[in-house]
Amino acid sequence: MIGFLQRLVNADSGKKATEIEAWERPIEAAYWGRTEMLKREYPTRKAITSLVNDKAPTGSLFGPSVLAAACSRGHINLVATLLSEAENVDLDRMVSGKTMLHHTACAPDDQPIVAGLLILHGASHDIPDKEGVTAAEWCEAYRQVATQRLLAEVEEWHRTPWTTPAPTERWFESLLHNQPDSDLTRALA
């Protein structure tokens, strides 16, 4: 239904429906967490890398990119799959003025596992967005307590790496204690 509405909106603005469907379909799949569909349509590492690094033209109802949509909706398996399969992903690149960690921090639900996956794959926790706000500050604004605590541990570790153990190992052990999932386990390896 939303895809249909998007085509109507963009048809009024003069864009061809086929062009919209071409870039909107994978983002819509990420938004709804359809990992298997994306794996089927993008079977190679090169295709997934291209998918993760591409950003949508302005006006996407589902998000500015496939990874941003998956992060903001908290689709752990999809984020883990995209991060483990894609090569040379710049997680600190601004998409719509926010990094992937900002998109996670602004999610409607607390997403500490997604934030942890991003940090494990090299996302910087202290980069401000286009408004000058860090991901931790967005967590506070959106009351994302667990994600905010994870980012505070990462900040503490960056300030005193010689006295504080790396937070991601300890944090992930407690978060993933009862989650047997092959994609997630592979992403952490």
PDB file of C-alpha atoms in Angstrom:
ATOM      1  CA  MET A   1       0.000   0.000   0.000  1.00  0.00           C
ATOM      2  CA  ILE A   2       2.740   2.444   0.937  1.00  0.00           C
ATOM      3  CA  GLY A   3       4.672   1.570  -2.237  1.00  0.00           C
ATOM      4  CA  PHE A   4       1.561   2.339  -4.256  1.00  0.00           C
ATOM      5  CA  LEU A   5       1.145   5.698  -2.493  1.00  0.00           C
ATOM      6  CA  GLN A   6       4.803   6.514  -3.149  1.00  0.00           C
ATOM      7  CA  ARG A   7       4.312   5.817  -6.867  1.00  0.00           C
ATOM      8  CA  LEU A   8       1.291   8.132  -6.915  1.00  0.00           C
ATOM      9  CA  VAL A   9       3.171  10.934  -5.160  1.00  0.00           C
ATOM     10  CA  ASN A  10       6.156  10.633  -7.463  1.00  0.00           C
ATOM     11  CA  ALA A  11       3.976  10.301 -10.564  1.00  0.00           C
ATOM     12  CA  ASP A  12       2.618  13.746  -9.751  1.00  0.00           C
ATOM     13  CA  SER A  13       6.150  15.113  -9.519  1.00  0.00           C
ATOM     14  CA  GLY A  14       6.994  13.819 -13.014  1.00  0.00           C
ATOM     15  CA  LYS A  15       9.133  10.780 -12.098  1.00  0.00           C
ATOM     16  CA  LYS A  16       8.570   7.483 -13.879  1.00  0.00           C
ATOM     17  CA  ALA A  17       7.022   4.756 -11.736  1.00  0.00           C
ATOM     18  CA  THR A  18       9.575   2.187 -12.939  1.00  0.00           C
ATOM     19  CA  GLU A  19      12.477   4.385 -11.789  1.00  0.00           C
ATOM     20  CA  ILE A  20      10.901   4.732  -8.368  1.00  0.00           C
ATOM     21  CA  GLU A  21      10.244   1.027  -8.033  1.00  0.00           C
ATOM     22  CA  ALA A  22      13.852   0.258  -8.962  1.00  0.00           C
ATOM     23  CA  TRP A  23      15.339   2.103  -5.973  1.00  0.00           C
ATOM     24  CA  GLU A  24      12.356   1.864  -3.625  1.00  0.00           C
ATOM     25  CA  ARG A  25      11.924  -1.921  -3.643  1.00  0.00           C
ATOM     26  CA  PRO A  26      15.104  -2.875  -1.741  1.00  0.00           C
ATOM     27  CA  ILE A  27      14.594  -0.055   0.765  1.00  0.00           C
ATOM     28  CA  GLU A  28      11.003  -1.165   1.328  1.00  0.00           C
ATOM     29  CA  ALA A  29      12.246  -4.745   1.827  1.00  0.00           C
ATOM     30  CA  ALA A  30      14.769  -3.509   4.407  1.00  0.00           C
ATOM     31  CA  TYR A  31      12.109  -1.418   6.123  1.00  0.00           C
ATOM     32  CA  TRP A  32       9.946  -4.512   6.612  1.00  0.00           C
ATOM     33  CA  GLY A  33      12.930  -6.758   7.457  1.00  0.00           C
ATOM     34  CA  ARG A  34      12.727  -9.061   4.436  1.00  0.00           C
ATOM     35  CA  THR A  35      16.242 -10.461   4.687  1.00  0.00           C
ATOM     36  CA  GLU A  36      15.599 -13.508   2.492  1.00  0.00           C
ATOM     37  CA  MET A  37      14.182 -11.413  -0.351  1.00  0.00           C
ATOM     38  CA  LEU A  38      17.241  -9.165  -0.361  1.00  0.00           C
ATOM     39  CA  LYS A  39      19.570 -12.179  -0.244  1.00  0.00           C
ATOM     40  CA  ARG A  40      17.719 -13.702  -3.202  1.00  0.00           C
ATOM     41  CA  GLU A  41      17.757 -10.536  -5.311  1.00  0.00           C
ATOM     42  CA  TYR A  42      21.323  -9.523  -4.356  1.00  0.00           C
ATOM     43  CA  PRO A  43      23.180 -12.868  -4.108  1.00  0.00           C
ATOM     44  CA  THR A  44      26.798 -11.685  -4.475  1.00  0.00           C
ATOM     45  CA  ARG A  45      29.017  -9.665  -2.136  1.00  0.00           C
ATOM     46  CA  LYS A  46      29.443  -7.058  -4.859  1.00  0.00           C
ATOM     47  CA  ALA A  47      25.669  -6.647  -5.266  1.00  0.00           C
ATOM     48  CA  ILE A  48      25.136  -6.332  -1.503  1.00  0.00           C
ATOM     49  CA  THR A  49      28.013  -3.846  -1.216  1.00  0.00           C
ATOM     50  CA  SER A  50      26.454  -1.752  -3.962  1.00  0.00           C
ATOM     51  CA  LEU A  51      23.055  -2.025  -2.267  1.00  0.00           C
ATOM     52  CA  VAL A  52      24.442  -0.924   1.116  1.00  0.00           C
ATOM     53  CA  ASN A  53      26.470   1.964  -0.291  1.00  0.00           C
ATOM     54  CA  ASP A  54      23.715   3.357  -2.530  1.00  0.00           C
ATOM     55  CA  LYS A  55      21.432   5.993  -1.146  1.00  0.00           C
ATOM     56  CA  ALA A  56      17.924   6.697  -2.329  1.00  0.00           C
ATOM     57  CA  PRO A  57      16.896   9.847  -4.113  1.00  0.00           C
ATOM     58  CA  THR A  58      15.036  12.321  -1.923  1.00  0.00           C
ATOM     59  CA  GLY A  59      11.465  11.335  -1.185  1.00  0.00           C
ATOM     60  CA  SER A  60      11.730   7.711  -0.110  1.00  0.00           C
ATOM     61  CA  LEU A  61       8.974   6.780   2.325  1.00  0.00           C
ATOM     62  CA  PHE A  62      11.055   3.976   3.823  1.00  0.00           C
ATOM     63  CA  GLY A  63      14.338   5.728   4.539  1.00  0.00           C
ATOM     64  CA  PRO A  64      17.381   7.214   2.865  1.00  0.00           C
ATOM     65  CA  SER A  65      19.147   3.876   2.307  1.00  0.00           C
ATOM     66  CA  VAL A  66      18.724   0.133   2.765  1.00  0.00           C
ATOM     67  CA  LEU A  67      21.016   0.035   5.798  1.00  0.00           C
ATOM     68  CA  ALA A  68      19.422   3.141   7.351  1.00  0.00           C
ATOM     69  CA  ALA A  69      15.951   1.593   6.975  1.00  0.00           C
ATOM     70  CA  ALA A  70      17.100  -1.673   8.567  1.00  0.00           C
ATOM     71  CA  CYS A  71      18.858   0.175  11.424  1.00  0.00           C
ATOM     72  CA  SER A  72      15.971   2.489  12.194  1.00  0.00           C
ATOM     73  CA  ARG A  73      13.488  -0.402  12.286  1.00  0.00           C
ATOM     74  CA  GLY A  74      15.769  -2.636  14.387  1.00  0.00           C
ATOM     75  CA  HIS A  75      15.987  -5.581  11.999  1.00  0.00           C
ATOM     76  CA  ILE A  76      18.939  -7.294  13.695  1.00  0.00           C
ATOM     77  CA  ASN A  77      19.259 -10.194  11.239  1.00  0.00           C
ATOM     78  CA  LEU A  78      19.166  -7.911   8.224  1.00  0.00           C
ATOM     79  CA  VAL A  79      21.702  -5.447   9.664  1.00  0.00           C
ATOM     80  CA  ALA A  80      23.979  -8.362  10.603  1.00  0.00           C
ATOM     81  CA  THR A  81      23.656  -9.852   7.115  1.00  0.00           C
ATOM     82  CA  LEU A  82      24.299  -6.551   5.339  1.00  0.00           C
ATOM     83  CA  LEU A  83      27.330  -5.746   7.500  1.00  0.00           C
ATOM     84  CA  SER A  84      28.836  -9.222   7.197  1.00  0.00           C
ATOM     85  CA  GLU A  85      28.282  -9.544   3.439  1.00  0.00           C
ATOM     86  CA  ALA A  86      29.123  -6.022   2.254  1.00  0.00           C
ATOM     87  CA  GLU A  87      32.697  -4.859   1.737  1.00  0.00           C
ATOM     88  CA  ASN A  88      34.164  -1.420   2.496  1.00  0.00           C
ATOM     89  CA  VAL A  89      31.036   0.048   4.067  1.00  0.00           C
ATOM     90  CA  ASP A  90      31.544   3.559   5.416  1.00  0.00           C
ATOM     91  CA  LEU A  91      29.256   3.577   8.460  1.00  0.00           C
ATOM     92  CA  ASP A  92      30.237   7.162   9.260  1.00  0.00           C
ATOM     93  CA  ARG A  93      29.033   8.492   5.898  1.00  0.00           C
ATOM     94  CA  MET A  94      26.178  10.937   6.254  1.00  0.00           C
ATOM     95  CA  VAL A  95      22.900   9.798   4.710  1.00  0.00           C
ATOM     96  CA  SER A  96      20.229  12.476   5.040  1.00  0.00           C
ATOM     97  CA  GLY A  97      22.496  14.283   7.491  1.00  0.00           C
ATOM     98  CA  LYS A  98      22.861  11.307   9.844  1.00  0.00           C
ATOM     99  CA  THR A  99      25.230   8.360  10.214  1.00  0.00           C
ATOM    100  CA  MET A 100      23.888   4.819  10.604  1.00  0.00           C
ATOM    101  CA  LEU A 101      24.337   5.115  14.378  1.00  0.00           C
ATOM    102  CA  HIS A 102      22.158   8.268  14.348  1.00  0.00           C
ATOM    103  CA  HIS A 103      19.447   6.402  12.427  1.00  0.00           C
ATOM    104  CA  THR A 104      19.594   3.659  15.061  1.00  0.00           C
ATOM    105  CA  ALA A 105      19.456   6.155  17.936  1.00  0.00           C
ATOM    106  CA  CYS A 106      16.369   7.829  16.414  1.00  0.00           C
ATOM    107  CA  ALA A 107      14.505   4.532  16.044  1.00  0.00           C
ATOM    108  CA  PRO A 108      11.073   4.184  17.623  1.00  0.00           C
ATOM    109  CA  ASP A 109      12.367   1.314  19.807  1.00  0.00           C
ATOM    110  CA  ASP A 110      15.601   0.930  21.754  1.00  0.00           C
ATOM    111  CA  GLN A 111      18.134  -0.864  19.491  1.00  0.00           C
ATOM    112  CA  PRO A 112      21.300  -1.671  21.492  1.00  0.00           C
ATOM    113  CA  ILE A 113      22.093  -4.802  19.463  1.00  0.00           C
ATOM    114  CA  VAL A 114      21.951  -2.889  16.169  1.00  0.00           C
ATOM    115  CA  ALA A 115      24.091  -0.111  17.682  1.00  0.00           C
ATOM    116  CA  GLY A 116      26.560  -2.707  18.935  1.00  0.00           C
ATOM    117  CA  LEU A 117      26.773  -4.334  15.501  1.00  0.00           C
ATOM    118  CA  LEU A 118      27.488  -0.945  13.928  1.00  0.00           C
ATOM    119  CA  ILE A 119      30.190  -0.176  16.510  1.00  0.00           C
ATOM    120  CA  LEU A 120      31.773  -3.615  16.042  1.00  0.00           C
ATOM    121  CA  HIS A 121      31.928  -2.917  12.300  1.00  0.00           C
ATOM    122  CA  GLY A 122      33.645   0.441  12.764  1.00  0.00           C
ATOM    123  CA  ALA A 123      30.942   3.066  13.302  1.00  0.00           C
ATOM    124  CA  SER A 124      32.141   6.102  15.243  1.00  0.00           C
ATOM    125  CA  HIS A 125      30.030   6.960  18.265  1.00  0.00           C
ATOM    126  CA  ASP A 126      31.015  10.613  18.576  1.00  0.00           C
ATOM    127  CA  ILE A 127      30.287  12.100  15.140  1.00  0.00           C
ATOM    128  CA  PRO A 128      27.662  14.868  15.234  1.00  0.00           C
ATOM    129  CA  ASP A 129      24.887  14.896  12.630  1.00  0.00           C
ATOM    130  CA  LYS A 130      23.985  17.883  10.438  1.00  0.00           C
ATOM    131  CA  GLU A 131      22.300  19.496  13.469  1.00  0.00           C
ATOM    132  CA  GLY A 132      25.386  19.035  15.661  1.00  0.00           C
ATOM    133  CA  VAL A 133      23.833  16.258  17.784  1.00  0.00           C
ATOM    134  CA  THR A 134      25.620  12.985  18.566  1.00  0.00           C
ATOM    135  CA  ALA A 135      23.958   9.557  18.600  1.00  0.00           C
ATOM    136  CA  ALA A 136      24.135   9.456  22.416  1.00  0.00           C
ATOM    137  CA  GLU A 137      22.261  12.763  22.612  1.00  0.00           C
ATOM    138  CA  TRP A 138      19.580  11.390  20.257  1.00  0.00           C
ATOM    139  CA  CYS A 139      19.315   8.324  22.502  1.00  0.00           C
ATOM    140  CA  GLU A 140      18.665  10.590  25.454  1.00  0.00           C
ATOM    141  CA  ALA A 141      16.040  12.564  23.526  1.00  0.00           C
ATOM    142  CA  TYR A 142      14.275   9.393  22.353  1.00  0.00           C
ATOM    143  CA  ARG A 143      14.699   7.635  25.729  1.00  0.00           C
ATOM    144  CA  GLN A 144      16.762   4.804  24.274  1.00  0.00           C
ATOM    145  CA  VAL A 145      18.184   3.707  27.634  1.00  0.00           C
ATOM    146  CA  ALA A 146      20.030   0.517  26.630  1.00  0.00           C
ATOM    147  CA  THR A 147      21.557   2.069  23.501  1.00  0.00           C
ATOM    148  CA  GLN A 148      22.567   5.149  25.470  1.00  0.00           C
ATOM    149  CA  ARG A 149      24.236   2.922  28.082  1.00  0.00           C
ATOM    150  CA  LEU A 150      26.147   1.080  25.334  1.00  0.00           C
ATOM    151  CA  LEU A 151      27.338   4.369  23.826  1.00  0.00           C
ATOM    152  CA  ALA A 152      28.376   5.606  27.290  1.00  0.00           C
ATOM    153  CA  GLU A 153      30.472   2.455  27.753  1.00  0.00           C
ATOM    154  CA  VAL A 154      32.067   2.986  24.336  1.00  0.00           C
ATOM    155  CA  GLU A 155      32.801   6.627  25.246  1.00  0.00           C
ATOM    156  CA  GLU A 156      34.352   5.534  28.555  1.00  0.00           C
ATOM    157  CA  TRP A 157      36.481   2.968  26.772  1.00  0.00           C
ATOM    158  CA  HIS A 158      37.708   5.580  24.266  1.00  0.00           C
ATOM    159  CA  ARG A 159      38.665   7.947  27.105  1.00  0.00           C
ATOM    160  CA  THR A 160      40.491   5.302  29.160  1.00  0.00           C
ATOM    161  CA  PRO A 161      41.221   2.238  26.999  1.00  0.00           C
ATOM    162  CA  TRP A 162      43.977   1.036  29.321  1.00  0.00           C
ATOM    163  CA  THR A 163      41.714   0.770  32.401  1.00  0.00           C
ATOM    164  CA  THR A 164      38.297  -0.124  30.980  1.00  0.00           C
ATOM    165  CA  PRO A 165      37.662  -3.408  29.136  1.00  0.00           C
ATOM    166  CA  ALA A 166      36.231  -3.100  25.637  1.00  0.00           C
ATOM    167  CA  PRO A 167      32.471  -2.678  26.121  1.00  0.00           C
ATOM    168  CA  THR A 168      31.255  -4.451  23.023  1.00  0.00           C
ATOM    169  CA  GLU A 169      32.440  -7.913  24.073  1.00  0.00           C
ATOM    170  CA  ARG A 170      30.942  -7.688  27.559  1.00  0.00           C
ATOM    171  CA  TRP A 171      27.778  -5.975  26.319  1.00  0.00           C
ATOM    172  CA  PHE A 172      27.172  -8.440  23.499  1.00  0.00           C
ATOM    173  CA  GLU A 173      27.645 -11.450  25.740  1.00  0.00           C
ATOM    174  CA  SER A 174      24.800 -10.234  27.937  1.00  0.00           C
ATOM    175  CA  LEU A 175      22.555  -9.138  25.039  1.00  0.00           C
ATOM    176  CA  LEU A 176      22.980 -12.244  22.934  1.00  0.00           C
ATOM    177  CA  HIS A 177      22.906 -14.787  25.727  1.00  0.00           C
ATOM    178  CA  ASN A 178      19.684 -16.438  24.505  1.00  0.00           C
ATOM    179  CA  GLN A 179      19.665 -15.539  20.808  1.00  0.00           C
ATOM    180  CA  PRO A 180      20.756 -18.504  18.662  1.00  0.00           C
ATOM    181  CA  ASP A 181      20.898 -16.913  15.239  1.00  0.00           C
ATOM    182  CA  SER A 182      23.345 -17.835  12.507  1.00  0.00           C
ATOM    183  CA  ASP A 183      23.367 -14.413  10.789  1.00  0.00           C
ATOM    184  CA  LEU A 184      24.015 -12.647  14.072  1.00  0.00           C
ATOM    185  CA  THR A 185      26.712 -15.108  15.114  1.00  0.00           C
ATOM    186  CA  ARG A 186      28.375 -14.760  11.697  1.00  0.00           C
ATOM    187  CA  ALA A 187      28.291 -10.956  11.938  1.00  0.00           C
ATOM    188  CA  LEU A 188      30.041 -11.061  15.293  1.00  0.00           C
ATOM    189  CA  ALA A 189      32.749 -13.450  14.095  1.00  0.00           C
TER     190      ALA A 189
END
